[in-house]
mmCIF file of C-alpha atoms and ligand atoms in Angstrom:
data_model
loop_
_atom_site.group_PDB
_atom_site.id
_atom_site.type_symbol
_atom_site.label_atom_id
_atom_site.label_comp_id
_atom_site.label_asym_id
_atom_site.label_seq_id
_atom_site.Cartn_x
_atom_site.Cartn_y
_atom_site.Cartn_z
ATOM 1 C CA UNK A 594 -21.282 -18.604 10.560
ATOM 2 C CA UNK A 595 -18.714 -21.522 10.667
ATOM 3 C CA UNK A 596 -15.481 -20.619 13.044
ATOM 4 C CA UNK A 597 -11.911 -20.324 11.201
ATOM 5 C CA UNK A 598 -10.475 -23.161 11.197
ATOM 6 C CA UNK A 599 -6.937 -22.379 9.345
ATOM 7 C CA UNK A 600 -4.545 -20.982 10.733
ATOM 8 C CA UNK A 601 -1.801 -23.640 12.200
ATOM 9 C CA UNK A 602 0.512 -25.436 10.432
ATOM 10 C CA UNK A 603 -1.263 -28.753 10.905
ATOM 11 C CA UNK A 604 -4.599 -28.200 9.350
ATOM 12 C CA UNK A 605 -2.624 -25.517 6.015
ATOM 13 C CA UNK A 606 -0.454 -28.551 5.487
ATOM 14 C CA UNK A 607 -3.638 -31.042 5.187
ATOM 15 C CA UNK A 608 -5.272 -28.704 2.871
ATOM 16 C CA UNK A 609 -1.740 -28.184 0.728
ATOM 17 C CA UNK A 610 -1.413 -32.050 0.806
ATOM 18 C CA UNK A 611 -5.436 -32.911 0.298
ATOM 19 C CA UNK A 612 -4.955 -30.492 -3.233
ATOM 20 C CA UNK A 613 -1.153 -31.321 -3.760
ATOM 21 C CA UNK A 614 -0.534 -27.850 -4.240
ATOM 22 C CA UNK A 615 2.845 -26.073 -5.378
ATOM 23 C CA UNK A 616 3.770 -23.268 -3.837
ATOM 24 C CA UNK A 617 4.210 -20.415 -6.714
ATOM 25 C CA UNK A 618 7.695 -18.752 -5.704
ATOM 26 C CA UNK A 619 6.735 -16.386 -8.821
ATOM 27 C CA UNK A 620 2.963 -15.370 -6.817
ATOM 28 C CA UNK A 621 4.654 -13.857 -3.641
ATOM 29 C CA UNK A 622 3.121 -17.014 -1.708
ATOM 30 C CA UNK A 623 4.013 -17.117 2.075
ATOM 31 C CA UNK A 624 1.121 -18.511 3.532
ATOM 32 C CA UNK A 625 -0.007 -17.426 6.951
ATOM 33 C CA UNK A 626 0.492 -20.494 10.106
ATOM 34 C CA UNK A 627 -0.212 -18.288 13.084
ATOM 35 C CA UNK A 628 -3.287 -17.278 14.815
ATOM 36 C CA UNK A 629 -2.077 -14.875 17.214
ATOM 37 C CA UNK A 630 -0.875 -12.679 14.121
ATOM 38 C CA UNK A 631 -4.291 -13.043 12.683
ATOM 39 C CA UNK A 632 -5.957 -12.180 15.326
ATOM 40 C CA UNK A 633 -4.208 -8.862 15.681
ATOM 41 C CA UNK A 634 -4.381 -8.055 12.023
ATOM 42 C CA UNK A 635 -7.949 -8.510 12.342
ATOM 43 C CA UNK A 636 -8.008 -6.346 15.559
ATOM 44 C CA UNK A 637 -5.763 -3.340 14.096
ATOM 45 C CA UNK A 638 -8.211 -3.162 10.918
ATOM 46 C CA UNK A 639 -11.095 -2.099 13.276
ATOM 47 C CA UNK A 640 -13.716 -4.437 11.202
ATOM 48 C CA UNK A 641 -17.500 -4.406 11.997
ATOM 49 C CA UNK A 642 -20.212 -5.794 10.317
ATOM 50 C CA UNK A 643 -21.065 -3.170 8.981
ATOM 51 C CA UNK A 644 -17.957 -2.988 6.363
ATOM 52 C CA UNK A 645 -16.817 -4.717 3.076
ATOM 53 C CA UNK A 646 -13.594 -5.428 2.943
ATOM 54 C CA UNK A 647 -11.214 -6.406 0.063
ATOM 55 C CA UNK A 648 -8.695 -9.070 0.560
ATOM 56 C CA UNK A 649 -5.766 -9.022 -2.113
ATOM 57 C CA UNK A 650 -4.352 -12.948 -2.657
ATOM 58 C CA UNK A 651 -6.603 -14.890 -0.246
ATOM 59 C CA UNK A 652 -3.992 -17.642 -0.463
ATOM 60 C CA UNK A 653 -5.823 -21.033 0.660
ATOM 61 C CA UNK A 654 -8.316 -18.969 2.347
ATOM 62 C CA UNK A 655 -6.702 -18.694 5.882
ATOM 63 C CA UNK A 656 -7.619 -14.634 6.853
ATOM 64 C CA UNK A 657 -10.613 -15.049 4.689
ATOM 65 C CA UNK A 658 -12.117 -17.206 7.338
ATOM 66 C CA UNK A 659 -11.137 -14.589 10.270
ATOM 67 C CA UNK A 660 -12.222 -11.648 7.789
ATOM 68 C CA UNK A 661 -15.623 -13.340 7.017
ATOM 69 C CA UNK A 662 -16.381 -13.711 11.037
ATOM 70 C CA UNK A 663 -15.386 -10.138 11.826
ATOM 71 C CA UNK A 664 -17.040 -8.398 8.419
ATOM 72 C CA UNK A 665 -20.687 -8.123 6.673
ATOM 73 C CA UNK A 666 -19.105 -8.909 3.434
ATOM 74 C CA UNK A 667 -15.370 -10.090 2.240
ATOM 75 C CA UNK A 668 -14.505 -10.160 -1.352
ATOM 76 C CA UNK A 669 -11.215 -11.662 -2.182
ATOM 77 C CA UNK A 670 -8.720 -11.610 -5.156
ATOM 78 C CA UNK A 671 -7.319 -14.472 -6.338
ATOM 79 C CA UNK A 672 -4.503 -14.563 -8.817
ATOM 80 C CA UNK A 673 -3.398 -18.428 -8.980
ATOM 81 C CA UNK A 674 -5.941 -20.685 -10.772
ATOM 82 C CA UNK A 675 -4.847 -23.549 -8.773
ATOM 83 C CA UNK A 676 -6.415 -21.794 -5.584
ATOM 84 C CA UNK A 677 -9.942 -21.728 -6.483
ATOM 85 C CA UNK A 678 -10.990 -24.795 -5.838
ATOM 86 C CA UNK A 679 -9.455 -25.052 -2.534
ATOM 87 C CA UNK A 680 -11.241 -21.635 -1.309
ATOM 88 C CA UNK A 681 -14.415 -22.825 -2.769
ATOM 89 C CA UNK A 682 -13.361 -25.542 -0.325
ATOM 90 C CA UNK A 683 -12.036 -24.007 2.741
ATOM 91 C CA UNK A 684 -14.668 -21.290 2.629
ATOM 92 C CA UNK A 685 -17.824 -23.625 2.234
ATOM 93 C CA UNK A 686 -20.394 -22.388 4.646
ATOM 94 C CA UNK A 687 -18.794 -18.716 4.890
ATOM 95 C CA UNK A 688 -21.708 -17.324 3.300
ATOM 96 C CA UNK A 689 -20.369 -13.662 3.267
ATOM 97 C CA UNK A 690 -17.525 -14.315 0.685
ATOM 98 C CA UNK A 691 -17.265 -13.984 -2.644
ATOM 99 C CA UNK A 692 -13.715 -15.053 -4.571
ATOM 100 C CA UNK A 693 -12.958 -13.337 -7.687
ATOM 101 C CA UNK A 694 -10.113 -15.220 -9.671
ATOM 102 C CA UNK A 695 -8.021 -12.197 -11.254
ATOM 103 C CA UNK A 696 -4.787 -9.946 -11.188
ATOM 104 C CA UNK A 697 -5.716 -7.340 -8.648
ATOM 105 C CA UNK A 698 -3.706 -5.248 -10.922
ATOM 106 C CA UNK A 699 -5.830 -5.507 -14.115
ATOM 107 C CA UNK A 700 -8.961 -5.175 -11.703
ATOM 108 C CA UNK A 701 -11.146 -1.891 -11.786
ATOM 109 C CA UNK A 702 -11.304 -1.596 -8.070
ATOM 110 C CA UNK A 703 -13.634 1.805 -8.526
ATOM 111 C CA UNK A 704 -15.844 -0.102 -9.911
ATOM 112 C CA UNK A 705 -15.999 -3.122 -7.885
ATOM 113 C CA UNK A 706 -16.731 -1.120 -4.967
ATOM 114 C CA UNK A 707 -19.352 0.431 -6.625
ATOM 115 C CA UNK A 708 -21.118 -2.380 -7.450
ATOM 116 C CA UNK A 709 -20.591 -4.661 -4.078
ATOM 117 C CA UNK A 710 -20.629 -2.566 -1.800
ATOM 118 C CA UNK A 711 -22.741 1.247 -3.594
ATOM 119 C CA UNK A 712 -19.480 3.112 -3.708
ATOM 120 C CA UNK A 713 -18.904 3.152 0.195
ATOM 121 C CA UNK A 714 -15.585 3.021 1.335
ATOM 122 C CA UNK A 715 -13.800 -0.191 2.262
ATOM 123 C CA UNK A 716 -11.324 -1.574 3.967
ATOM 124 C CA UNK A 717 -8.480 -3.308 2.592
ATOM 125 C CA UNK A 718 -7.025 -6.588 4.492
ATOM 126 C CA UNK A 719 -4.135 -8.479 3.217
ATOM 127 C CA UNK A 720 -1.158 -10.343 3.534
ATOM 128 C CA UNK A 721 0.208 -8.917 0.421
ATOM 129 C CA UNK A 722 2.444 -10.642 -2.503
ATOM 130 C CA UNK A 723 5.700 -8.743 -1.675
ATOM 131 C CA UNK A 724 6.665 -8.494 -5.352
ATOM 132 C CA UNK A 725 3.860 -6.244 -5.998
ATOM 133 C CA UNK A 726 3.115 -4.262 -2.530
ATOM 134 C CA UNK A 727 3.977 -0.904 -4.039
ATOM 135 C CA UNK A 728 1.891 -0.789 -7.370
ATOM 136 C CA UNK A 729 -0.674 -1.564 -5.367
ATOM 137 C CA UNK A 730 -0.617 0.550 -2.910
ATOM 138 C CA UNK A 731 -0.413 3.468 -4.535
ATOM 139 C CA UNK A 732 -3.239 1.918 -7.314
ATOM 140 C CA UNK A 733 -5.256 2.277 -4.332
ATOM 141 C CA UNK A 734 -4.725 6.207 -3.464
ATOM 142 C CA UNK A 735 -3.742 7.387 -7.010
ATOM 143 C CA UNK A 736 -6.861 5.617 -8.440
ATOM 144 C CA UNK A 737 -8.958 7.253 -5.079
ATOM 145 C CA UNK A 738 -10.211 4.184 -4.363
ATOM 146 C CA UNK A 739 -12.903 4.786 -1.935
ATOM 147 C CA UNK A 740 -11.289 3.097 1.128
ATOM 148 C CA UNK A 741 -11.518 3.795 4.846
ATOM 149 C CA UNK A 742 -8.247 2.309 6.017
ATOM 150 C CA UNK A 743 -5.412 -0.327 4.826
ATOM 151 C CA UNK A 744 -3.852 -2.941 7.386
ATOM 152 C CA UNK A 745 -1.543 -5.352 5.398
ATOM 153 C CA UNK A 746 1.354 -7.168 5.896
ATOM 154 C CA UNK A 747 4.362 -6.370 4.124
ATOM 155 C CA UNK A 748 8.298 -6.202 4.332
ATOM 156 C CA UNK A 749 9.476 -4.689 7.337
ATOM 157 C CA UNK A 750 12.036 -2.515 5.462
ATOM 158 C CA UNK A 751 8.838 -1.403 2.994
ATOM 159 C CA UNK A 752 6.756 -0.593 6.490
ATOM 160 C CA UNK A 753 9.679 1.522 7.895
ATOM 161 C CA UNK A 754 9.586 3.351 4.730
ATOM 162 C CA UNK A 755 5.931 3.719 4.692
ATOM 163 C CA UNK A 756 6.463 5.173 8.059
ATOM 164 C CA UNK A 757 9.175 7.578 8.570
ATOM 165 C CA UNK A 758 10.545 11.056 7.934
ATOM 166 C CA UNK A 759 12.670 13.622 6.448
ATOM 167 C CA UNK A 760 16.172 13.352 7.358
ATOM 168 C CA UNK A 761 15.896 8.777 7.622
ATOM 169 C CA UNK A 762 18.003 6.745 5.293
ATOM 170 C CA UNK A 763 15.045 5.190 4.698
ATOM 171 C CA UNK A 764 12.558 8.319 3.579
ATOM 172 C CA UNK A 765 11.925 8.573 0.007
ATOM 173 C CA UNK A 766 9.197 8.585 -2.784
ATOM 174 C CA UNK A 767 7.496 5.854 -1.114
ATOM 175 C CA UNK A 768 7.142 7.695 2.609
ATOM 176 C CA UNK A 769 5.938 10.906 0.809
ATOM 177 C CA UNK A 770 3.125 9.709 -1.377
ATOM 178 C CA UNK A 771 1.809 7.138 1.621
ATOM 179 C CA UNK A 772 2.128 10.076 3.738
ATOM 180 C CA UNK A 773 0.212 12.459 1.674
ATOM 181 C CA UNK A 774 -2.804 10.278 1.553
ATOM 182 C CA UNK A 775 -2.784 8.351 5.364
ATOM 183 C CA UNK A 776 -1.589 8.058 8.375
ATOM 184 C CA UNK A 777 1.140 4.873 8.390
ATOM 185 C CA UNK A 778 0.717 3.058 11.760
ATOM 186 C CA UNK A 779 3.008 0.011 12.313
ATOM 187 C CA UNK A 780 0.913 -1.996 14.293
ATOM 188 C CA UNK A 781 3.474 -5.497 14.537
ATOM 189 C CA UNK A 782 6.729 -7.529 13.465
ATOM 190 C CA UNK A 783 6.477 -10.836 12.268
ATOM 191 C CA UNK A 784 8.994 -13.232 12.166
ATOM 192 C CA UNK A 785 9.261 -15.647 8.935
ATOM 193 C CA UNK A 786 8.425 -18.369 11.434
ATOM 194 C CA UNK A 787 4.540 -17.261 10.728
ATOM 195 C CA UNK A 788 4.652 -17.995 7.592
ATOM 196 C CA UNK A 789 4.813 -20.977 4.989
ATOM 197 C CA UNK A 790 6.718 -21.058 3.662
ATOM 198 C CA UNK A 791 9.353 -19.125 5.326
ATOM 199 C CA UNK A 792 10.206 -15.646 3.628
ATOM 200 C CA UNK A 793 13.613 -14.656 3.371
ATOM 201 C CA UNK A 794 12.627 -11.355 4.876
ATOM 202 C CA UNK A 795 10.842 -10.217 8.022
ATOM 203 C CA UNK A 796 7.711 -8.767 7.738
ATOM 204 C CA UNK A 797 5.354 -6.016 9.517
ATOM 205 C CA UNK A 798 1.576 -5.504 9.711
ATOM 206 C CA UNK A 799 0.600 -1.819 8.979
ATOM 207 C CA UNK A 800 -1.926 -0.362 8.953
ATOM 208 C CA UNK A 801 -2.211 3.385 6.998
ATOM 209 C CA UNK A 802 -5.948 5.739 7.162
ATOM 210 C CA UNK A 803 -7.028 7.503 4.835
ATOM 211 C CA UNK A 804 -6.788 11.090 5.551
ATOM 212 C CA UNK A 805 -10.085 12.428 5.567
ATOM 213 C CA UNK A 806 -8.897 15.446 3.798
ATOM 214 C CA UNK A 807 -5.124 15.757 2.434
ATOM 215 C CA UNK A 808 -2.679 16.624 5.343
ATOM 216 C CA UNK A 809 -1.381 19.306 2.386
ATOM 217 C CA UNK A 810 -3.175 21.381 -0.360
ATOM 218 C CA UNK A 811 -1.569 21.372 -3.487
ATOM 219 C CA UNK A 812 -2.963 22.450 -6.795
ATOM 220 C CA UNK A 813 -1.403 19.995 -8.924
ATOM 221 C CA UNK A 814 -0.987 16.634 -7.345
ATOM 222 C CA UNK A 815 0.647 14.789 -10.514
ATOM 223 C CA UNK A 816 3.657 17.733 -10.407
ATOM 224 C CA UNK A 817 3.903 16.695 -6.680
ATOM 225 C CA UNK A 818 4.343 12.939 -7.446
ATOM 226 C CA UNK A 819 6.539 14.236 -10.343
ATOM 227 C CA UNK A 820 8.532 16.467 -7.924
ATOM 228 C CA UNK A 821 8.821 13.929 -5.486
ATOM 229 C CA UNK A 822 10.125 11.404 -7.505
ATOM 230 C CA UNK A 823 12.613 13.811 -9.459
ATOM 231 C CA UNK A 824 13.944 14.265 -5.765
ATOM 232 C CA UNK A 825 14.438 10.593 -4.631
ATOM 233 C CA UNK A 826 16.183 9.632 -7.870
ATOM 234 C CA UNK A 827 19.277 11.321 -7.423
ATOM 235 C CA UNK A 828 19.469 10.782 -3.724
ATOM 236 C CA UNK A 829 23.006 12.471 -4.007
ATOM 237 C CA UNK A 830 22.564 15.319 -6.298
ATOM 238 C CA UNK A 831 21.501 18.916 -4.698
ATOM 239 C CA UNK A 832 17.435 19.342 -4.908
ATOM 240 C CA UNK A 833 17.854 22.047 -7.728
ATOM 241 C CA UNK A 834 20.104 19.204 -9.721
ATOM 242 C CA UNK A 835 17.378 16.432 -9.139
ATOM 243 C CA UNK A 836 15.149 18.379 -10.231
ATOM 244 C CA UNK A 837 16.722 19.713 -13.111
ATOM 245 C CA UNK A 838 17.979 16.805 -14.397
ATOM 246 C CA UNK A 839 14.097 14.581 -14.528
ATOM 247 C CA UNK A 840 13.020 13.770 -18.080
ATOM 248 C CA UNK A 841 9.647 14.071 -16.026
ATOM 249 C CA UNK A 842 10.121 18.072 -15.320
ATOM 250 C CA UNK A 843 11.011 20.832 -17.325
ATOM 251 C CA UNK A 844 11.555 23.828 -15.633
ATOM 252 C CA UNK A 845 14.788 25.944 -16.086
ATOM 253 C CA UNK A 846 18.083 25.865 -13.159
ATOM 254 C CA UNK A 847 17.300 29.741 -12.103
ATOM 255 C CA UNK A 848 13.716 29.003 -11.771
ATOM 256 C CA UNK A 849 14.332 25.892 -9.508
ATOM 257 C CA UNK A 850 16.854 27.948 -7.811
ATOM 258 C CA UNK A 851 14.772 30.437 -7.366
ATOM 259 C CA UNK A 852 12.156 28.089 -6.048
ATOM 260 C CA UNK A 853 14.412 26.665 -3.665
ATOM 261 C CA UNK A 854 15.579 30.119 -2.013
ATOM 262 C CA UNK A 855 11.700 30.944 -1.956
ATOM 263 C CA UNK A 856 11.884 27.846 0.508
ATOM 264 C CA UNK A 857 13.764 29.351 2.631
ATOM 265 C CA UNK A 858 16.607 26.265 1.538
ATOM 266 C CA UNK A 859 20.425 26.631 0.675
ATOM 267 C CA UNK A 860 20.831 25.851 -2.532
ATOM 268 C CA UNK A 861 22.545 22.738 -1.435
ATOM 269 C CA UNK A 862 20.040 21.176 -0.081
ATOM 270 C CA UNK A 863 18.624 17.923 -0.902
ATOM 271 C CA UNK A 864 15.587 16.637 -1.420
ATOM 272 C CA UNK A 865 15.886 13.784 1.907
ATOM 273 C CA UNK A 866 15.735 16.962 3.877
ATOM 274 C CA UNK A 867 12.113 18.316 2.891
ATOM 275 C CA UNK A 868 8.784 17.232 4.496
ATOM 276 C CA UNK A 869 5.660 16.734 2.531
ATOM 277 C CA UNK A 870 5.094 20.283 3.462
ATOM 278 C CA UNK A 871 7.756 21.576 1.772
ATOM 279 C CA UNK A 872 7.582 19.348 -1.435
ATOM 280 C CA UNK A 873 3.907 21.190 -1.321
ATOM 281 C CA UNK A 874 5.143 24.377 -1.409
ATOM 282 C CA UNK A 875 7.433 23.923 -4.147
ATOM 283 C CA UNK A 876 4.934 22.198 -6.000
ATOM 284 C CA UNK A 877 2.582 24.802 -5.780
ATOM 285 C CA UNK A 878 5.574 27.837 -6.487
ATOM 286 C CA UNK A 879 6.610 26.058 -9.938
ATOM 287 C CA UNK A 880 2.746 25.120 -10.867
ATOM 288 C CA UNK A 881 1.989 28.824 -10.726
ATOM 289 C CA UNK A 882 5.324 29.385 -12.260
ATOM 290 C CA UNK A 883 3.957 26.910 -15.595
ATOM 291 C CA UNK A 884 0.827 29.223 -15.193
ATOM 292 C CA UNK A 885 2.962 32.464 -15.720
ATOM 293 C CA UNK A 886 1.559 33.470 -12.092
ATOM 294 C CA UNK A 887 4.615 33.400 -9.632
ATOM 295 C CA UNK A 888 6.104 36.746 -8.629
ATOM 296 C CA UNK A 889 8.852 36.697 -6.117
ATOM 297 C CA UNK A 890 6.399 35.527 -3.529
ATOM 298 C CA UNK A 891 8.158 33.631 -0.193
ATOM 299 C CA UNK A 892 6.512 30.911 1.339
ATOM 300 C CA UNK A 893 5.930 32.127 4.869
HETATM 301 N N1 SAM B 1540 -3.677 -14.465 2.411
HETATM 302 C C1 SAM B 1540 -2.934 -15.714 2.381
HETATM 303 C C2 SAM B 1540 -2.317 -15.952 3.741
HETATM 304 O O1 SAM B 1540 -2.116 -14.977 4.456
HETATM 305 O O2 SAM B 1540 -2.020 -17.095 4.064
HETATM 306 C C3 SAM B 1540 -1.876 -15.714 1.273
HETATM 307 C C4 SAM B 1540 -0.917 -14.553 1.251
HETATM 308 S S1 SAM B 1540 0.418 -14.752 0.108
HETATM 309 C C5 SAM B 1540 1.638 -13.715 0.854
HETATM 310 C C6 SAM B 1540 -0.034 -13.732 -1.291
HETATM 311 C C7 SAM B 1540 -1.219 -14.207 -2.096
HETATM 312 O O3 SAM B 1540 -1.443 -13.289 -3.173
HETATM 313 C C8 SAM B 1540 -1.034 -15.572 -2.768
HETATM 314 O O4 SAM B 1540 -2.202 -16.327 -2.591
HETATM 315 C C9 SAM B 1540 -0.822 -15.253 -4.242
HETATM 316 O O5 SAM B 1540 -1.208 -16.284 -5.121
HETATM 317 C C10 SAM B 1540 -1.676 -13.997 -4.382
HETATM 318 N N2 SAM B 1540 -1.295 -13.110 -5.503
HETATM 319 C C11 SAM B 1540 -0.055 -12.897 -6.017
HETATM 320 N N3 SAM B 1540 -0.102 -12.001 -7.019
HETATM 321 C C12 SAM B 1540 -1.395 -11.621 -7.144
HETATM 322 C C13 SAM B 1540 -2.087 -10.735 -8.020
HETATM 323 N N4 SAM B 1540 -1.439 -10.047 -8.970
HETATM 324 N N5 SAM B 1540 -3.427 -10.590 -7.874
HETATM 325 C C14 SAM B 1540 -4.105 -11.302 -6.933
HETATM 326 N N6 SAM B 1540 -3.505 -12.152 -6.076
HETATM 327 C C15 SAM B 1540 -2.174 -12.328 -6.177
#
């Protein structure tokens, strides 16, 4: 196996220049110039030989080289046409790779895991398009992916989110439903200096793992999500009145009042308050409520 051999600034801007490529502002595409921050993504994602991993935007191939050393098999998905050629280039003699030129969004990643790697899970590796980091995200858990862990770089703002709690200006819809299916590590910061070129924003590597089995049980995971986002919406409206008020929900004001109390919550409380155990609770009080079942039970 040939060694990496991108990585610094002199040898990404000999391949830009050799294929006079544009960068696509519209593509997310902050390429990476730094080995020390590959070298620690590729740490913090735990990779043996033994795994596949998935790398969303490959970019001119620079952590595909480091993924292909460190993996038995990378495949990579490629959005911009005008990168093909060079990572047919830059990844000559990196045996283990295989490109796939498509919108990782449009891609049925169930099925591509079933057929390269027999439905095992993965691992996902990536220094992601920023524009796009949520949807695919939670593609991966809501379309249960099977994946072993996630180490990507995103926004540092969009890491702290992944990461924190009840009670954080930052906790919201985002926190909960990461939450629910892994644990969020933040594993680094990165400067824009990393990167070419330079984002406006800093970044973070995290890396989240799958929860073996979900942290909560709840019986009806799409009222969850609904709950959840009903919640964040109206950051400033009571709980009850969030919830109330979702075109996603329908459940009368007594009954989500009645839900709430059950919580052993004021019924001014609002929905930045509750962990993901709570939002289970409730979830699980107004899905046996839909199913006629709910007496005045407590949740203790
Ligand atoms: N991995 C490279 C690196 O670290 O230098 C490039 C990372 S750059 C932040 C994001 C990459 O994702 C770009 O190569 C971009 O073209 C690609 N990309 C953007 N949208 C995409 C999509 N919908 N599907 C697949 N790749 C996409």
């Amino acid at each position: 196996m040939k060694k990496p051999t991108l990585g610094n600034p002199q040898n990404t801007i000999a391949v830009l220049q050799k294929y006079h490529f544009n960068f696509q502002k519209k593509y997310g595409q902050n390429f990476l110039i730094d080995t020390h921050v590959l070298d620690k993504i590729i740490a913090s994602a735990q990779i043996t030989e033994e795994d596949m991993v998935l790398e969303i935007g490959p970019g001119i191939g620079t952590m595909t080289q480091y993924l292909a050393c460190a993996a038995g098999k990378v495949v990579a998905i490629e959005v911009d046409s005008a990168l093909i050629p060079v990572l047919e280039d830059t990844l000559e003699g990196f045996d283990n790779v295989e490109i796939i030129h498509a919108d990782v969004l449009k891609v049925d990643l169930t099925r591509l895991v079933e057929e390269k790697n027999a439905g095992r899970p993965i691992k996902v590796v990536a220094n992601l398009p920023y524009y796009i980091t949520t949807p695919i995200i939670m593609g991966l858990f809501e379309k249960h992916v099977p994946i072993e862990s996630i180490t990507v770089m995103v926004q540092k703002e969009v890491a702290e989110r992944m990461q924190t709690g009840p009670g954080t200006k930052d906790y919201g819809a985002l926190s909960l439903a990461v939450q629910y299916y892994a644990k969020p590590y933040i594993v680094a910061n990165v400067p824009p200096n990393c990167f070419m070129p330079r984002p406006k924003v800093g970044s973070a590597v995290i890396r989240l793992t799958r929860h073996d089995r979900p942290l909560v049980q709840v019986e009806d995971e799409s009222l969850l999500f609904r709950i959840i986002r009903a919640s964040f919406n109206q950051r400033r409206k009571t709980l009850v009145n969030g919830l109330k008020n979702s075109a996603e929900l329908d459940f009368d004001k007594d009954v989500l009042e009645q839900a709430v109390a059950a919580l052993g919550r004021g019924e001014s409380v609002r929905g930045e308050t509750l962990s993901l155990e709570e939002f289970a609770l409730l979830s699980n009080y107004l899905s046996r409520i839909s199913e006629g079942k709910a007496g005045n039970e407590s949740y203790s």
